[in-house]
mmCIF file of C-alpha atoms in Angstrom:
data_model
loop_
_atom_site.group_PDB
_atom_site.id
_atom_site.type_symbol
_atom_site.label_atom_id
_atom_site.label_comp_id
_atom_site.label_asym_id
_atom_site.label_seq_id
_atom_site.Cartn_x
_atom_site.Cartn_y
_atom_site.Cartn_z
ATOM 1 C CA TYR A 1 -7.384 16.078 -39.321
ATOM 2 C CA GLU A 2 -10.484 18.259 -39.007
ATOM 3 C CA ASN A 3 -11.979 21.168 -41.187
ATOM 4 C CA VAL A 4 -12.964 23.826 -39.092
ATOM 5 C CA HIS A 5 -15.881 26.016 -40.518
ATOM 6 C CA SER A 6 -16.901 29.564 -38.770
ATOM 7 C CA ARG A 7 -19.003 32.259 -39.809
ATOM 8 C CA SER A 8 -16.827 34.627 -37.852
ATOM 9 C CA PHE A 9 -13.393 33.644 -38.822
ATOM 10 C CA GLY A 10 -13.653 31.373 -41.998
ATOM 11 C CA ASN A 11 -12.380 27.736 -42.771
ATOM 12 C CA GLN A 12 -9.396 26.149 -41.674
ATOM 13 C CA ASN A 13 -8.130 22.722 -42.778
ATOM 14 C CA ARG A 14 -5.929 21.236 -39.636
ATOM 15 C CA PHE A 15 -3.973 18.240 -38.093
ATOM 16 C CA GLY A 16 -4.889 18.338 -34.324
ATOM 17 C CA ALA A 17 -3.104 16.567 -31.696
ATOM 18 C CA LEU A 18 -4.055 16.346 -28.029
ATOM 19 C CA GLY A 19 -2.246 14.046 -25.271
ATOM 20 C CA SER A 20 -0.678 13.537 -21.983
ATOM 21 C CA ILE A 21 2.543 11.592 -20.806
ATOM 22 C CA TYR A 22 2.339 10.089 -17.593
ATOM 23 C CA ILE A 23 5.388 11.149 -15.236
ATOM 24 C CA PHE A 24 4.646 9.252 -12.254
ATOM 25 C CA GLY A 25 2.275 8.434 -9.561
ATOM 26 C CA LEU A 26 2.486 8.047 -5.932
ATOM 27 C CA LYS A 27 0.263 6.934 -3.351
ATOM 28 C CA LEU A 28 0.761 8.898 0.173
ATOM 29 C CA ARG A 29 -1.855 6.756 1.897
ATOM 30 C CA ASP A 30 -5.026 4.892 1.655
ATOM 31 C CA GLY A 31 -7.185 6.561 -0.629
ATOM 32 C CA LEU A 32 -4.521 9.707 -1.400
ATOM 33 C CA ASN A 33 -2.730 9.899 -4.494
ATOM 34 C CA LEU A 34 -0.137 12.203 -6.102
ATOM 35 C CA TYR A 35 0.398 12.193 -9.921
ATOM 36 C CA GLY A 36 2.567 14.178 -11.999
ATOM 37 C CA LYS A 37 2.121 14.694 -15.881
ATOM 38 C CA ILE A 38 2.261 16.912 -18.654
ATOM 39 C CA ASP A 39 -0.467 17.961 -20.922
ATOM 40 C CA GLY A 40 -0.443 19.056 -24.591
ATOM 41 C CA SER A 41 -1.680 20.102 -27.649
ATOM 42 C CA VAL A 42 -0.963 21.333 -31.375
ATOM 43 C CA ASN A 43 -3.139 22.453 -34.572
ATOM 44 C CA LEU A 44 -1.105 22.342 -37.946
ATOM 45 C CA PRO A 45 -2.891 24.462 -39.947
ATOM 46 C CA ASP A 46 -3.130 24.217 -43.594
ATOM 47 C CA HIS A 47 -2.494 28.160 -44.369
ATOM 48 C CA SER A 48 -2.127 29.930 -41.060
ATOM 49 C CA SER A 49 0.055 29.981 -37.776
ATOM 50 C CA LYS A 50 0.064 26.888 -35.753
ATOM 51 C CA TYR A 51 -0.796 27.177 -32.094
ATOM 52 C CA GLY A 52 -0.707 24.538 -29.107
ATOM 53 C CA PHE A 53 0.055 24.460 -25.730
ATOM 54 C CA VAL A 54 2.265 22.324 -23.274
ATOM 55 C CA ARG A 55 0.851 21.790 -19.396
ATOM 56 C CA PRO A 56 2.776 20.353 -16.565
ATOM 57 C CA ARG A 57 0.528 19.859 -13.899
ATOM 58 C CA LEU A 58 0.891 18.265 -10.419
ATOM 59 C CA ASP A 59 -2.555 16.258 -9.119
ATOM 60 C CA LEU A 60 -3.923 15.322 -6.016
ATOM 61 C CA ILE A 61 -6.772 12.876 -5.800
ATOM 62 C CA ALA A 62 -8.207 11.866 -2.509
ATOM 63 C CA ARG A 63 -10.911 9.160 -2.464
ATOM 64 C CA PHE A 64 -11.910 8.156 1.791
ATOM 65 C CA LEU A 65 -15.420 7.369 0.889
ATOM 66 C CA PRO A 66 -16.491 5.335 -1.770
ATOM 67 C CA TRP A 67 -19.087 7.793 -3.435
ATOM 68 C CA LEU A 68 -16.774 10.887 -3.076
ATOM 69 C CA ARG A 69 -14.005 11.759 -5.041
ATOM 70 C CA VAL A 70 -12.144 14.989 -4.600
ATOM 71 C CA SER A 71 -9.177 16.340 -6.635
ATOM 72 C CA GLY A 72 -6.973 19.405 -7.390
ATOM 73 C CA ALA A 73 -4.044 19.816 -9.488
ATOM 74 C CA LEU A 74 -1.609 22.862 -9.545
ATOM 75 C CA VAL A 75 -0.745 23.776 -13.596
ATOM 76 C CA ASN A 76 1.154 25.799 -15.370
ATOM 77 C CA THR A 77 0.313 26.326 -18.906
ATOM 78 C CA LEU A 78 2.716 27.959 -21.713
ATOM 79 C CA ASP A 79 1.085 28.420 -24.901
ATOM 80 C CA TYR A 80 2.595 28.980 -28.176
ATOM 81 C CA GLY A 81 1.511 30.445 -31.249
ATOM 82 C CA THR A 82 -2.065 32.375 -32.571
ATOM 83 C CA PRO A 83 -5.008 30.360 -32.175
ATOM 84 C CA PHE A 84 -7.765 30.174 -35.152
ATOM 85 C CA LEU A 85 -10.718 30.327 -33.071
ATOM 86 C CA PRO A 86 -11.476 31.742 -29.351
ATOM 87 C CA TYR A 87 -12.125 28.582 -28.099
ATOM 88 C CA ASP A 88 -8.957 26.878 -29.410
ATOM 89 C CA ALA A 89 -6.831 29.308 -26.995
ATOM 90 C CA VAL A 90 -6.044 28.206 -23.158
ATOM 91 C CA MET A 91 -5.564 30.277 -20.444
ATOM 92 C CA ALA A 92 -1.536 30.666 -20.115
ATOM 93 C CA GLY A 93 0.076 31.100 -16.931
ATOM 94 C CA ASN A 94 -0.294 29.062 -13.577
ATOM 95 C CA GLU A 95 -3.738 27.718 -12.515
ATOM 96 C CA VAL A 96 -5.520 25.340 -9.818
ATOM 97 C CA HIS A 97 -7.778 23.174 -11.083
ATOM 98 C CA THR A 98 -10.338 21.510 -8.689
ATOM 99 C CA ARG A 99 -13.089 18.774 -9.100
ATOM 100 C CA LEU A 100 -15.578 17.030 -7.034
ATOM 101 C CA ASP A 101 -16.913 13.608 -7.904
ATOM 102 C CA LEU A 102 -20.127 12.170 -6.718
ATOM 103 C CA LEU A 103 -19.991 8.087 -7.421
ATOM 104 C CA LEU A 104 -23.299 6.595 -6.953
ATOM 105 C CA GLY A 105 -23.291 3.309 -8.402
ATOM 106 C CA PRO A 106 -23.449 4.039 -12.149
ATOM 107 C CA LEU A 107 -24.440 7.281 -11.910
ATOM 108 C CA GLN A 108 -21.735 10.186 -11.834
ATOM 109 C CA ILE A 109 -22.095 13.760 -10.760
ATOM 110 C CA SER A 110 -19.207 16.171 -11.462
ATOM 111 C CA TYR A 111 -18.059 19.794 -10.683
ATOM 112 C CA GLY A 112 -15.220 21.330 -11.645
ATOM 113 C CA ASN A 113 -13.502 24.805 -11.599
ATOM 114 C CA ARG A 114 -10.454 26.455 -12.491
ATOM 115 C CA TYR A 115 -8.757 29.500 -10.979
ATOM 116 C CA SER A 116 -6.232 31.721 -12.989
ATOM 117 C CA PHE A 117 -3.464 33.386 -11.071
ATOM 118 C CA VAL A 118 -3.475 35.513 -13.739
ATOM 119 C CA SER A 119 -6.730 37.335 -14.107
ATOM 120 C CA ARG A 120 -7.401 36.334 -10.402
ATOM 121 C CA LYS A 121 -10.155 34.844 -10.915
ATOM 122 C CA TRP A 122 -12.529 31.358 -11.101
ATOM 123 C CA TYR A 123 -13.217 31.186 -14.619
ATOM 124 C CA ARG A 124 -14.282 27.933 -15.827
ATOM 125 C CA ALA A 125 -17.110 26.255 -14.015
ATOM 126 C CA GLN A 126 -18.149 22.843 -15.235
ATOM 127 C CA ILE A 127 -21.101 20.747 -14.755
ATOM 128 C CA TYR A 128 -21.282 16.855 -15.929
ATOM 129 C CA VAL A 129 -23.857 14.165 -15.062
ATOM 130 C CA SER A 130 -23.642 10.333 -16.817
ATOM 131 C CA ASP A 131 -25.390 7.403 -16.020
ATOM 132 C CA VAL A 132 -23.530 4.032 -17.100
ATOM 133 C CA VAL A 133 -26.423 1.743 -18.627
ATOM 134 C CA GLY A 134 -24.700 -1.642 -20.144
ATOM 135 C CA ALA A 135 -22.343 -0.404 -22.817
ATOM 136 C CA PHE A 136 -23.699 3.174 -23.248
ATOM 137 C CA GLU A 137 -23.027 6.056 -20.936
ATOM 138 C CA PRO A 138 -25.524 8.646 -21.827
ATOM 139 C CA PHE A 139 -24.105 12.367 -20.518
ATOM 140 C CA VAL A 140 -24.974 16.081 -20.120
ATOM 141 C CA GLY A 141 -22.637 18.643 -19.296
ATOM 142 C CA TYR A 142 -22.051 22.102 -18.767
ATOM 143 C CA ASP A 143 -19.129 24.458 -19.432
ATOM 144 C CA GLN A 144 -19.557 28.061 -18.102
ATOM 145 C CA TYR A 145 -16.065 29.497 -20.289
ATOM 146 C CA LEU A 146 -16.876 28.025 -23.354
ATOM 147 C CA ASN A 147 -20.917 28.591 -22.653
ATOM 148 C CA SER A 148 -22.273 25.501 -24.371
ATOM 149 C CA LEU A 149 -24.242 22.561 -23.490
ATOM 150 C CA SER A 150 -23.599 19.098 -24.626
ATOM 151 C CA PHE A 151 -25.025 16.003 -24.684
ATOM 152 C CA GLY A 152 -24.454 12.244 -25.810
ATOM 153 C CA ILE A 153 -23.974 9.008 -25.464
ATOM 154 C CA TYR A 154 -20.593 7.105 -25.134
ATOM 155 C CA PHE A 155 -20.076 3.392 -26.658
ATOM 156 C CA ARG A 156 -18.193 1.771 -23.734
ATOM 157 C CA LEU A 157 -16.191 -0.825 -25.571
ATOM 158 C CA ASP A 158 -14.631 -2.301 -22.290
ATOM 159 C CA GLU A 159 -18.170 -2.994 -20.960
ATOM 160 C CA MET A 160 -19.089 -5.076 -24.570
ATOM 161 C CA ILE A 161 -15.606 -6.780 -24.399
ATOM 162 C CA ASP A 162 -16.656 -7.906 -20.718
ATOM 163 C CA SER A 163 -20.163 -8.840 -21.675
ATOM 164 C CA ILE A 164 -18.846 -10.917 -25.029
ATOM 165 C CA ARG A 165 -16.222 -12.766 -22.672
ATOM 166 C CA ARG A 166 -18.985 -13.708 -19.978
ATOM 167 C CA ARG A 167 -21.312 -15.201 -22.570
ATOM 168 C CA LYS A 168 -21.561 -18.706 -22.881
ATOM 169 C CA PHE A 169 -21.204 -20.439 -26.110
ATOM 170 C CA GLU A 170 -22.950 -23.264 -26.893
ATOM 171 C CA THR A 171 -22.880 -25.580 -29.921
ATOM 172 C CA VAL A 172 -25.538 -27.103 -31.898
ATOM 173 C CA ARG A 173 -25.640 -30.519 -33.092
ATOM 174 C CA PHE A 174 -27.258 -31.461 -36.521
ATOM 175 C CA GLU A 175 -28.877 -35.214 -36.456
ATOM 176 C CA SER A 176 -28.357 -36.799 -39.206
#
């Protein structure tokens, strides 16, 4: 549930959900995998039209070198309803999504872009840099389509649990 405020478009209280359904995974050879899944989203506002999308996709991911991952996806997005804000809208139709990841130990540098067959242009360059430091992962990202720069810190629960599991606990005896 969220309350969205916009100077240009007003306010909206809405329930939002975003998710993916994994359909299949297929190892084509060492370092080359094919995946099928369906992504989707829905916004159910209190007092205006609903908006959402369904996005079947076929992903090919190659990792022939330990420090390099290249991926691409064929995507067909179907949207419905009217988006409340411009950034709620997705580009509908057939697309190709591409991504290149440099995996340099705990440092990750990624570049992605999307090509729309409807508008016949590359329209969403994205750059992402993160560095894992223990249970924390500071990041910075840029999105051309949203014209946004974001930064923050992810809390990596998996790392925290692993460090607790590795910890040696000793009992303390009190002499009487």
